[in-house]
Amino acid sequence: MSLFLLALFTLPAIADVSNTDVLGDSSALGAAELFTFLWNLLPPNVQTALIGYLAIVGLFRHAGKLSTTVFHKYCEATETKADDEFLAKVENSRALRAVLFWIDLLLSWKPYRGPATPTDSNPNTPTDPRMVNLPPRPEAPVIPRAAGMIAFFLGVLFLAGCARLQPGASPIVVRTEQLEKSAKATFDLVLGADNRRREFFKTNAPAFHGFCEWLRQPLPVDGRNYPRAAALIKNVSNVKLAFKTGRASSNDVVTVITTLESAAVQATFWKTNFLKLP
Amino acid sequence: MTAILALLPTLYPLVRDGVGDVAALIQYIRSIRSAAQQSAEWTDAQEAQFQTELEATLTDSAYQPDK
């Protein structure tokens, strides 16, 4: 944990992840770059909160177990047995188990709870006399813990949902720009995946590769031969700019959007299916 | 141990490609989230940046057809 925190604090300079060149040649992307890349995806306030969270986890693991162990030994060392019984009663209460489950889940801390109870597989385990007549402890809920961690990371990724339009913003323009950006992201993902294993997909998934080749065919826009994927977006962008200046109607925007949308939908279909290909 | 060493040449490209795929997927999610959060029209600077990204496809190897 300490090493991990040290690594967090000594991260190299932050790379500009908005630069698509970072992902252009992904084969050069190593584990260290991936870690930096993932870390940079988090907003600065989330980074600060995460470092604080990990620091608390580390402190709890180091200090928490030590302090509870000392407290245990102190109670055992005293002559009176009343405190031992009270401690056993508290530690074996369901409420405390529930609390400890969440502390373990969130802070990764298992406080000291006395010697382990004997089991069938290991009957020679040292036994705490207070624990002999207690029912065996249930197994730690592994799946909820894993699910909790996955939910946490997904929550960080998808924390923000759709935003409302600001007053004065044209819904047609904003939705068109959202479509342009999401279509570009989808084409980047699909074409990038095909590009990394062109020969493989050409042989094993010719339909997918054929669709990617269709997206790559050059089309003239503004006097330059753009790949079809970019040309479709460029067309939408041009009509959108014309609409903003009053040189095109909303019907023109909808017409040109339809073409881009159908290509993007097909790319989305392949995006969700290319991982299942043989 | 020998078997593990023999597997390394096979595993390395898988890991390398897997890292690229995961990074691309995260970049995709990030872009979609950014698009979903958009609440106002693009500024001139944002429009220019997007146009630059489109022009970059002219030289991007992923956008070039088979030779």
mmCIF file of C-alpha atoms in Angstrom:
data_model
loop_
_atom_site.group_PDB
_atom_site.id
_atom_site.type_symbol
_atom_site.label_atom_id
_atom_site.label_comp_id
_atom_site.label_asym_id
_atom_site.label_seq_id
_atom_site.Cartn_x
_atom_site.Cartn_y
_atom_site.Cartn_z
ATOM 1 C CA MET A 1 0.000 0.000 0.000
ATOM 2 C CA SER A 2 2.779 2.391 0.924
ATOM 3 C CA LEU A 3 4.543 1.617 -2.341
ATOM 4 C CA PHE A 4 1.320 2.203 -4.231
ATOM 5 C CA LEU A 5 0.834 5.576 -2.558
ATOM 6 C CA LEU A 6 4.440 6.439 -3.293
ATOM 7 C CA ALA A 7 3.847 5.530 -6.935
ATOM 8 C CA LEU A 8 0.777 7.750 -7.012
ATOM 9 C CA PHE A 9 2.641 10.727 -5.666
ATOM 10 C CA THR A 10 5.577 10.268 -7.991
ATOM 11 C CA LEU A 11 3.614 9.897 -11.210
ATOM 12 C CA PRO A 12 5.310 11.332 -14.267
ATOM 13 C CA ALA A 13 4.071 14.463 -15.975
ATOM 14 C CA ILE A 14 0.486 14.171 -17.141
ATOM 15 C CA ALA A 15 0.115 13.412 -20.836
ATOM 16 C CA ASP A 16 -2.622 15.091 -22.869
ATOM 17 C CA VAL A 17 -5.130 12.266 -23.256
ATOM 18 C CA SER A 18 -7.301 14.332 -25.567
ATOM 19 C CA ASN A 19 -4.559 13.972 -28.132
ATOM 20 C CA THR A 20 -5.620 11.058 -30.300
ATOM 21 C CA ASP A 21 -1.987 10.402 -31.234
ATOM 22 C CA VAL A 22 -1.568 8.916 -27.765
ATOM 23 C CA LEU A 23 -3.771 6.068 -28.942
ATOM 24 C CA GLY A 24 -2.732 6.144 -32.559
ATOM 25 C CA ASP A 25 -0.035 3.552 -32.088
ATOM 26 C CA SER A 26 -1.390 1.573 -29.204
ATOM 27 C CA SER A 27 1.251 -1.102 -29.493
ATOM 28 C CA ALA A 28 3.656 1.364 -27.943
ATOM 29 C CA LEU A 29 1.378 1.733 -24.968
ATOM 30 C CA GLY A 30 2.859 -0.110 -22.019
ATOM 31 C CA ALA A 31 1.490 -0.901 -18.601
ATOM 32 C CA ALA A 32 2.998 2.249 -17.089
ATOM 33 C CA GLU A 33 1.456 4.415 -19.783
ATOM 34 C CA LEU A 34 -1.882 2.666 -19.286
ATOM 35 C CA PHE A 35 -1.752 3.369 -15.559
ATOM 36 C CA THR A 36 -0.924 7.026 -16.209
ATOM 37 C CA PHE A 37 -3.610 7.152 -18.875
ATOM 38 C CA LEU A 38 -6.241 5.710 -16.525
ATOM 39 C CA TRP A 39 -5.159 8.005 -13.741
ATOM 40 C CA ASN A 40 -5.398 11.070 -15.978
ATOM 41 C CA LEU A 41 -8.941 10.175 -16.917
ATOM 42 C CA LEU A 42 -10.009 11.077 -13.409
ATOM 43 C CA PRO A 43 -10.815 14.726 -12.702
ATOM 44 C CA PRO A 44 -8.345 16.466 -10.357
ATOM 45 C CA ASN A 45 -10.806 16.536 -7.463
ATOM 46 C CA VAL A 46 -11.438 12.790 -7.841
ATOM 47 C CA GLN A 47 -7.672 12.191 -7.928
ATOM 48 C CA THR A 48 -7.298 14.114 -4.659
ATOM 49 C CA ALA A 49 -10.211 12.244 -3.087
ATOM 50 C CA LEU A 50 -8.802 8.905 -4.237
ATOM 51 C CA ILE A 51 -5.377 9.644 -2.791
ATOM 52 C CA GLY A 52 -7.010 10.670 0.473
ATOM 53 C CA TYR A 53 -9.135 7.529 0.446
ATOM 54 C CA LEU A 54 -6.130 5.279 -0.164
ATOM 55 C CA ALA A 55 -4.178 7.064 2.548
ATOM 56 C CA ILE A 56 -7.009 6.423 5.009
ATOM 57 C CA VAL A 57 -7.131 2.777 3.928
ATOM 58 C CA GLY A 58 -3.399 2.457 4.543
ATOM 59 C CA LEU A 59 -3.638 4.127 7.942
ATOM 60 C CA PHE A 60 -6.539 1.928 8.983
ATOM 61 C CA ARG A 61 -4.723 -1.217 7.940
ATOM 62 C CA HIS A 62 -1.579 -0.258 9.833
ATOM 63 C CA ALA A 63 -3.025 1.479 12.852
ATOM 64 C CA GLY A 64 -6.432 -0.167 13.165
ATOM 65 C CA LYS A 65 -5.314 -3.740 13.572
ATOM 66 C CA LEU A 66 -2.513 -2.755 15.922
ATOM 67 C CA SER A 67 -4.792 -0.739 18.185
ATOM 68 C CA THR A 68 -7.507 -3.420 18.370
ATOM 69 C CA THR A 69 -4.911 -6.097 19.074
ATOM 70 C CA VAL A 70 -3.467 -4.044 21.918
ATOM 71 C CA PHE A 71 -6.960 -3.457 23.281
ATOM 72 C CA HIS A 72 -7.651 -7.198 23.149
ATOM 73 C CA LYS A 73 -4.487 -8.068 24.986
ATOM 74 C CA TYR A 74 -5.185 -5.405 27.578
ATOM 75 C CA CYS A 75 -8.653 -6.831 28.287
ATOM 76 C CA GLU A 76 -7.209 -10.330 28.605
ATOM 77 C CA ALA A 77 -4.427 -9.168 30.901
ATOM 78 C CA THR A 78 -6.757 -7.547 33.407
ATOM 79 C CA GLU A 79 -7.856 -9.718 36.317
ATOM 80 C CA THR A 80 -11.561 -9.125 35.934
ATOM 81 C CA LYS A 81 -13.422 -11.325 33.439
ATOM 82 C CA ALA A 82 -16.332 -8.968 33.038
ATOM 83 C CA ASP A 83 -14.545 -6.948 30.365
ATOM 84 C CA ASP A 84 -13.601 -10.151 28.505
ATOM 85 C CA GLU A 85 -17.224 -11.268 28.421
ATOM 86 C CA PHE A 86 -18.419 -7.849 27.376
ATOM 87 C CA LEU A 87 -15.826 -7.701 24.604
ATOM 88 C CA ALA A 88 -16.811 -11.157 23.348
ATOM 89 C CA LYS A 89 -20.471 -10.174 23.420
ATOM 90 C CA VAL A 90 -19.829 -7.006 21.430
ATOM 91 C CA GLU A 91 -17.523 -8.646 18.925
ATOM 92 C CA ASN A 92 -19.964 -11.407 18.171
ATOM 93 C CA SER A 93 -23.015 -9.223 17.806
ATOM 94 C CA ARG A 94 -24.672 -9.124 14.403
ATOM 95 C CA ALA A 95 -24.693 -5.341 14.346
ATOM 96 C CA LEU A 96 -20.933 -5.165 14.747
ATOM 97 C CA ARG A 97 -20.474 -7.800 12.037
ATOM 98 C CA ALA A 98 -22.545 -5.710 9.673
ATOM 99 C CA VAL A 99 -20.504 -2.619 10.497
ATOM 100 C CA LEU A 100 -17.238 -4.514 10.135
ATOM 101 C CA PHE A 101 -18.355 -5.896 6.788
ATOM 102 C CA TRP A 102 -18.713 -2.381 5.404
ATOM 103 C CA ILE A 103 -15.491 -1.221 7.036
ATOM 104 C CA ASP A 104 -13.721 -4.167 5.447
ATOM 105 C CA LEU A 105 -15.369 -3.466 2.102
ATOM 106 C CA LEU A 106 -14.634 0.260 2.054
ATOM 107 C CA LEU A 107 -11.425 0.484 4.068
ATOM 108 C CA SER A 108 -9.966 -2.989 3.590
ATOM 109 C CA TRP A 109 -9.535 -3.427 7.330
ATOM 110 C CA LYS A 110 -10.132 -6.627 9.262
ATOM 111 C CA PRO A 111 -9.721 -5.795 12.943
ATOM 112 C CA TYR A 112 -8.266 -8.342 15.321
ATOM 113 C CA ARG A 113 -10.991 -10.575 16.701
ATOM 114 C CA GLY A 114 -9.141 -13.101 18.794
ATOM 115 C CA PRO A 115 -7.716 -16.507 17.790
ATOM 116 C CA ALA A 116 -9.433 -18.415 15.012
ATOM 117 C CA THR A 117 -12.082 -20.972 15.920
ATOM 118 C CA PRO A 118 -11.187 -24.654 15.256
ATOM 119 C CA THR A 119 -12.578 -26.195 12.080
ATOM 120 C CA ASP A 120 -13.006 -29.754 10.841
ATOM 121 C CA SER A 121 -10.087 -29.352 8.494
ATOM 122 C CA ASN A 122 -7.854 -27.850 11.163
ATOM 123 C CA PRO A 123 -8.977 -29.074 14.599
ATOM 124 C CA ASN A 124 -5.696 -28.108 16.245
ATOM 125 C CA THR A 125 -6.234 -24.403 15.826
ATOM 126 C CA PRO A 126 -5.568 -22.596 19.120
ATOM 127 C CA THR A 127 -8.905 -21.907 20.725
ATOM 128 C CA ASP A 128 -10.076 -18.911 22.625
ATOM 129 C CA PRO A 129 -12.251 -20.274 25.463
ATOM 130 C CA ARG A 130 -14.732 -17.467 24.872
ATOM 131 C CA MET A 131 -15.326 -18.666 21.316
ATOM 132 C CA VAL A 132 -15.818 -22.414 21.905
ATOM 133 C CA ASN A 133 -19.578 -22.439 22.236
ATOM 134 C CA LEU A 134 -20.261 -19.898 19.559
ATOM 135 C CA PRO A 135 -21.671 -20.939 16.187
ATOM 136 C CA PRO A 136 -19.161 -20.918 13.320
ATOM 137 C CA ARG A 137 -18.768 -17.615 11.560
ATOM 138 C CA PRO A 138 -20.283 -17.325 8.107
ATOM 139 C CA GLU A 139 -17.919 -17.168 5.149
ATOM 140 C CA ALA A 140 -16.941 -13.693 4.078
ATOM 141 C CA PRO A 141 -19.247 -12.522 1.262
ATOM 142 C CA VAL A 142 -16.726 -12.484 -1.567
ATOM 143 C CA ILE A 143 -19.121 -11.735 -4.422
ATOM 144 C CA PRO A 144 -20.771 -8.655 -2.846
ATOM 145 C CA ARG A 145 -17.317 -7.302 -2.097
ATOM 146 C CA ALA A 146 -16.160 -7.733 -5.692
ATOM 147 C CA ALA A 147 -19.446 -6.336 -6.952
ATOM 148 C CA GLY A 148 -19.011 -3.339 -4.690
ATOM 149 C CA MET A 149 -15.566 -2.583 -6.051
ATOM 150 C CA ILE A 150 -16.739 -2.957 -9.647
ATOM 151 C CA ALA A 151 -19.712 -0.702 -8.927
ATOM 152 C CA PHE A 152 -17.347 1.862 -7.412
ATOM 153 C CA PHE A 153 -15.122 2.019 -10.495
ATOM 154 C CA LEU A 154 -18.083 2.059 -12.850
ATOM 155 C CA GLY A 155 -19.565 4.836 -10.742
ATOM 156 C CA VAL A 156 -16.406 6.878 -11.168
ATOM 157 C CA LEU A 157 -16.480 6.308 -14.914
ATOM 158 C CA PHE A 158 -20.153 7.032 -15.410
ATOM 159 C CA LEU A 159 -20.670 9.435 -12.541
ATOM 160 C CA ALA A 160 -22.125 12.167 -14.713
ATOM 161 C CA GLY A 161 -25.187 11.691 -16.886
ATOM 162 C CA CYS A 162 -26.677 13.793 -19.643
ATOM 163 C CA ALA A 163 -26.711 17.540 -19.111
ATOM 164 C CA ARG A 164 -29.594 19.940 -19.658
ATOM 165 C CA LEU A 165 -29.328 22.540 -22.370
ATOM 166 C CA GLN A 166 -28.333 25.985 -21.263
ATOM 167 C CA PRO A 167 -30.809 28.782 -21.987
ATOM 168 C CA GLY A 168 -30.344 30.161 -25.469
ATOM 169 C CA ALA A 169 -28.592 27.078 -26.864
ATOM 170 C CA SER A 170 -30.121 25.715 -30.051
ATOM 171 C CA PRO A 171 -31.204 22.123 -29.443
ATOM 172 C CA ILE A 172 -30.674 21.254 -33.101
ATOM 173 C CA VAL A 173 -27.094 22.518 -33.075
ATOM 174 C CA VAL A 174 -26.209 20.934 -29.746
ATOM 175 C CA ARG A 175 -27.704 17.557 -30.644
ATOM 176 C CA THR A 176 -25.933 17.686 -33.996
ATOM 177 C CA GLU A 177 -22.614 18.384 -32.287
ATOM 178 C CA GLN A 178 -23.240 15.557 -29.833
ATOM 179 C CA LEU A 179 -23.881 13.238 -32.780
ATOM 180 C CA GLU A 180 -20.686 14.432 -34.524
ATOM 181 C CA LYS A 181 -18.582 13.781 -31.439
ATOM 182 C CA SER A 182 -20.097 10.413 -30.575
ATOM 183 C CA ALA A 183 -19.931 9.260 -34.214
ATOM 184 C CA LYS A 184 -16.253 10.246 -34.401
ATOM 185 C CA ALA A 185 -15.585 8.336 -31.147
ATOM 186 C CA THR A 186 -17.392 5.259 -32.475
ATOM 187 C CA PHE A 187 -15.539 5.334 -35.800
ATOM 188 C CA ASP A 188 -12.232 5.790 -33.964
ATOM 189 C CA LEU A 189 -12.954 2.760 -31.791
ATOM 190 C CA VAL A 190 -14.119 0.456 -34.570
ATOM 191 C CA LEU A 191 -11.490 1.444 -37.136
ATOM 192 C CA GLY A 192 -8.750 1.366 -34.503
ATOM 193 C CA ALA A 193 -9.727 -2.154 -33.457
ATOM 194 C CA ASP A 194 -9.706 -3.327 -37.061
ATOM 195 C CA ASN A 195 -6.440 -1.527 -37.765
ATOM 196 C CA ARG A 196 -4.619 -3.269 -34.929
ATOM 197 C CA ARG A 197 -5.399 -6.711 -36.430
ATOM 198 C CA ARG A 198 -6.168 -6.084 -40.078
ATOM 199 C CA GLU A 199 -4.967 -9.437 -41.328
ATOM 200 C CA PHE A 200 -6.823 -11.313 -38.617
ATOM 201 C CA PHE A 201 -10.143 -9.584 -39.313
ATOM 202 C CA LYS A 202 -9.647 -9.789 -43.064
ATOM 203 C CA THR A 203 -9.452 -13.568 -42.751
ATOM 204 C CA ASN A 204 -11.750 -14.324 -39.840
ATOM 205 C CA ALA A 205 -14.339 -11.538 -39.975
ATOM 206 C CA PRO A 206 -14.565 -10.359 -43.581
ATOM 207 C CA ALA A 207 -17.941 -8.651 -43.039
ATOM 208 C CA PHE A 208 -16.562 -6.526 -40.226
ATOM 209 C CA HIS A 209 -13.405 -5.728 -42.136
ATOM 210 C CA GLY A 210 -15.485 -4.933 -45.231
ATOM 211 C CA PHE A 211 -17.556 -2.442 -43.257
ATOM 212 C CA CYS A 212 -14.361 -0.814 -41.992
ATOM 213 C CA GLU A 213 -13.029 -0.610 -45.547
ATOM 214 C CA TRP A 214 -16.311 1.002 -46.598
ATOM 215 C CA LEU A 215 -15.779 3.618 -43.871
ATOM 216 C CA ARG A 216 -12.235 4.185 -45.165
ATOM 217 C CA GLN A 217 -13.089 4.796 -48.816
ATOM 218 C CA PRO A 218 -12.147 8.356 -49.806
ATOM 219 C CA LEU A 219 -14.911 10.840 -50.584
ATOM 220 C CA PRO A 220 -14.350 14.395 -51.777
ATOM 221 C CA VAL A 221 -15.452 17.089 -49.346
ATOM 222 C CA ASP A 222 -14.338 20.716 -49.570
ATOM 223 C CA GLY A 223 -11.866 19.750 -52.281
ATOM 224 C CA ARG A 224 -10.109 17.078 -50.237
ATOM 225 C CA ASN A 225 -10.477 13.311 -50.171
ATOM 226 C CA TYR A 226 -11.549 12.430 -46.652
ATOM 227 C CA PRO A 227 -12.197 8.865 -45.506
ATOM 228 C CA ARG A 228 -15.936 8.217 -45.694
ATOM 229 C CA ALA A 229 -16.245 8.159 -41.877
ATOM 230 C CA ALA A 230 -14.755 11.648 -41.639
ATOM 231 C CA ALA A 231 -16.521 12.859 -44.777
ATOM 232 C CA LEU A 232 -19.941 11.986 -43.339
ATOM 233 C CA ILE A 233 -19.145 13.977 -40.214
ATOM 234 C CA LYS A 234 -17.700 16.805 -42.263
ATOM 235 C CA ASN A 235 -20.924 17.020 -44.307
ATOM 236 C CA VAL A 236 -22.999 17.236 -41.135
ATOM 237 C CA SER A 237 -20.639 19.860 -39.773
ATOM 238 C CA ASN A 238 -20.911 21.981 -42.916
ATOM 239 C CA VAL A 239 -24.718 21.858 -42.923
ATOM 240 C CA LYS A 240 -24.770 22.648 -39.222
ATOM 241 C CA LEU A 241 -22.609 25.721 -39.767
ATOM 242 C CA ALA A 242 -24.897 26.740 -42.651
ATOM 243 C CA PHE A 243 -27.913 26.307 -40.391
ATOM 244 C CA LYS A 244 -26.334 28.510 -37.740
ATOM 245 C CA THR A 245 -25.862 31.291 -40.272
ATOM 246 C CA GLY A 246 -29.350 30.873 -41.737
ATOM 247 C CA ARG A 247 -28.223 29.350 -45.039
ATOM 248 C CA ALA A 248 -29.838 25.965 -44.405
ATOM 249 C CA SER A 249 -33.064 24.784 -42.835
ATOM 250 C CA SER A 250 -33.560 22.334 -39.998
ATOM 251 C CA ASN A 251 -34.835 19.849 -42.587
ATOM 252 C CA ASP A 252 -31.445 19.993 -44.309
ATOM 253 C CA VAL A 253 -29.756 19.238 -40.997
ATOM 254 C CA VAL A 254 -32.058 16.284 -40.307
ATOM 255 C CA THR A 255 -31.493 14.913 -43.826
ATOM 256 C CA VAL A 256 -27.717 14.936 -43.553
ATOM 257 C CA ILE A 257 -27.836 13.640 -39.979
ATOM 258 C CA THR A 258 -29.782 10.562 -41.072
ATOM 259 C CA THR A 259 -26.915 9.319 -43.248
ATOM 260 C CA LEU A 260 -24.323 9.799 -40.521
ATOM 261 C CA GLU A 261 -26.591 8.278 -37.928
ATOM 262 C CA SER A 262 -27.168 5.101 -39.924
ATOM 263 C CA ALA A 263 -23.400 4.622 -40.388
ATOM 264 C CA ALA A 264 -22.776 5.311 -36.709
ATOM 265 C CA VAL A 265 -25.495 2.873 -35.665
ATOM 266 C CA GLN A 266 -23.945 0.182 -37.853
ATOM 267 C CA ALA A 267 -20.525 0.936 -36.375
ATOM 268 C CA THR A 268 -22.042 0.676 -32.901
ATOM 269 C CA PHE A 269 -23.445 -2.714 -33.841
ATOM 270 C CA TRP A 270 -19.982 -3.886 -34.862
ATOM 271 C CA LYS A 271 -18.468 -2.285 -31.779
ATOM 272 C CA THR A 272 -20.653 -4.457 -29.537
ATOM 273 C CA ASN A 273 -20.076 -7.570 -31.623
ATOM 274 C CA PHE A 274 -16.490 -7.605 -32.819
ATOM 275 C CA LEU A 275 -15.271 -8.959 -29.493
ATOM 276 C CA LYS A 276 -17.455 -12.019 -30.024
ATOM 277 C CA LEU A 277 -15.936 -12.835 -33.387
ATOM 278 C CA PRO A 278 -13.911 -16.046 -33.679
ATOM 279 C CA MET B 1 8.962 -22.700 -15.567
ATOM 280 C CA THR B 2 9.997 -23.778 -19.049
ATOM 281 C CA ALA B 3 6.365 -23.888 -20.105
ATOM 282 C CA ILE B 4 5.809 -20.361 -18.814
ATOM 283 C CA LEU B 5 8.854 -19.105 -20.717
ATOM 284 C CA ALA B 6 7.602 -20.857 -23.849
ATOM 285 C CA LEU B 7 4.231 -19.132 -23.467
ATOM 286 C CA LEU B 8 5.681 -15.641 -23.093
ATOM 287 C CA PRO B 9 6.068 -14.914 -26.840
ATOM 288 C CA THR B 10 2.402 -15.811 -27.260
ATOM 289 C CA LEU B 11 1.186 -13.926 -24.227
ATOM 290 C CA TYR B 12 3.078 -10.714 -24.885
ATOM 291 C CA PRO B 13 1.207 -9.726 -28.096
ATOM 292 C CA LEU B 14 -2.096 -10.581 -26.406
ATOM 293 C CA VAL B 15 -1.284 -8.326 -23.475
ATOM 294 C CA ARG B 16 0.015 -5.591 -25.802
ATOM 295 C CA ASP B 17 -3.117 -5.698 -27.960
ATOM 296 C CA GLY B 18 -5.333 -5.977 -24.906
ATOM 297 C CA VAL B 19 -3.805 -2.843 -23.419
ATOM 298 C CA GLY B 20 -4.458 -0.964 -26.673
ATOM 299 C CA ASP B 21 -8.060 -2.194 -26.816
ATOM 300 C CA VAL B 22 -8.780 -1.254 -23.222
ATOM 301 C CA ALA B 23 -7.240 2.188 -23.707
ATOM 302 C CA ALA B 24 -9.304 2.727 -26.861
ATOM 303 C CA LEU B 25 -12.461 1.602 -25.096
ATOM 304 C CA ILE B 26 -11.838 3.994 -22.228
ATOM 305 C CA GLN B 27 -11.159 6.794 -24.673
ATOM 306 C CA TYR B 28 -14.463 5.944 -26.378
ATOM 307 C CA ILE B 29 -16.377 6.006 -23.083
ATOM 308 C CA ARG B 30 -14.745 9.292 -22.224
ATOM 309 C CA SER B 31 -15.783 10.840 -25.537
ATOM 310 C CA ILE B 32 -19.361 9.591 -25.252
ATOM 311 C CA ARG B 33 -19.594 10.908 -21.716
ATOM 312 C CA SER B 34 -18.207 14.236 -22.849
ATOM 313 C CA ALA B 35 -20.794 14.391 -25.648
ATOM 314 C CA ALA B 36 -23.601 13.499 -23.270
ATOM 315 C CA GLN B 37 -22.576 16.255 -20.889
ATOM 316 C CA GLN B 38 -22.558 18.936 -23.561
ATOM 317 C CA SER B 39 -25.103 21.593 -22.645
ATOM 318 C CA ALA B 40 -24.215 24.466 -24.975
ATOM 319 C CA GLU B 41 -23.119 25.010 -28.544
ATOM 320 C CA TRP B 42 -19.428 24.625 -29.266
ATOM 321 C CA THR B 43 -17.280 27.694 -29.078
ATOM 322 C CA ASP B 44 -15.194 28.639 -32.100
ATOM 323 C CA ALA B 45 -12.141 27.075 -30.457
ATOM 324 C CA GLN B 46 -13.960 23.790 -29.838
ATOM 325 C CA GLU B 47 -15.280 23.761 -33.398
ATOM 326 C CA ALA B 48 -11.778 24.398 -34.733
ATOM 327 C CA GLN B 49 -10.353 21.611 -32.571
ATOM 328 C CA PHE B 50 -12.957 19.165 -33.845
ATOM 329 C CA GLN B 51 -12.234 20.146 -37.440
ATOM 330 C CA THR B 52 -8.538 19.563 -36.751
ATOM 331 C CA GLU B 53 -9.368 16.092 -35.440
ATOM 332 C CA LEU B 54 -11.304 15.394 -38.641
ATOM 333 C CA GLU B 55 -8.375 16.551 -40.758
ATOM 334 C CA ALA B 56 -6.092 14.253 -38.774
ATOM 335 C CA THR B 57 -7.992 11.292 -40.237
ATOM 336 C CA LEU B 58 -6.332 12.082 -43.569
ATOM 337 C CA THR B 59 -3.051 10.764 -42.155
ATOM 338 C CA ASP B 60 -4.335 8.398 -39.466
ATOM 339 C CA SER B 61 -3.348 4.827 -40.359
ATOM 340 C CA ALA B 62 -6.621 3.485 -38.921
ATOM 341 C CA TYR B 63 -8.523 5.505 -41.531
ATOM 342 C CA GLN B 64 -6.424 4.410 -44.517
ATOM 343 C CA PRO B 65 -7.825 1.624 -46.739
ATOM 344 C CA ASP B 66 -5.970 -1.610 -47.421
ATOM 345 C CA LYS B 67 -3.072 -1.299 -49.823
#
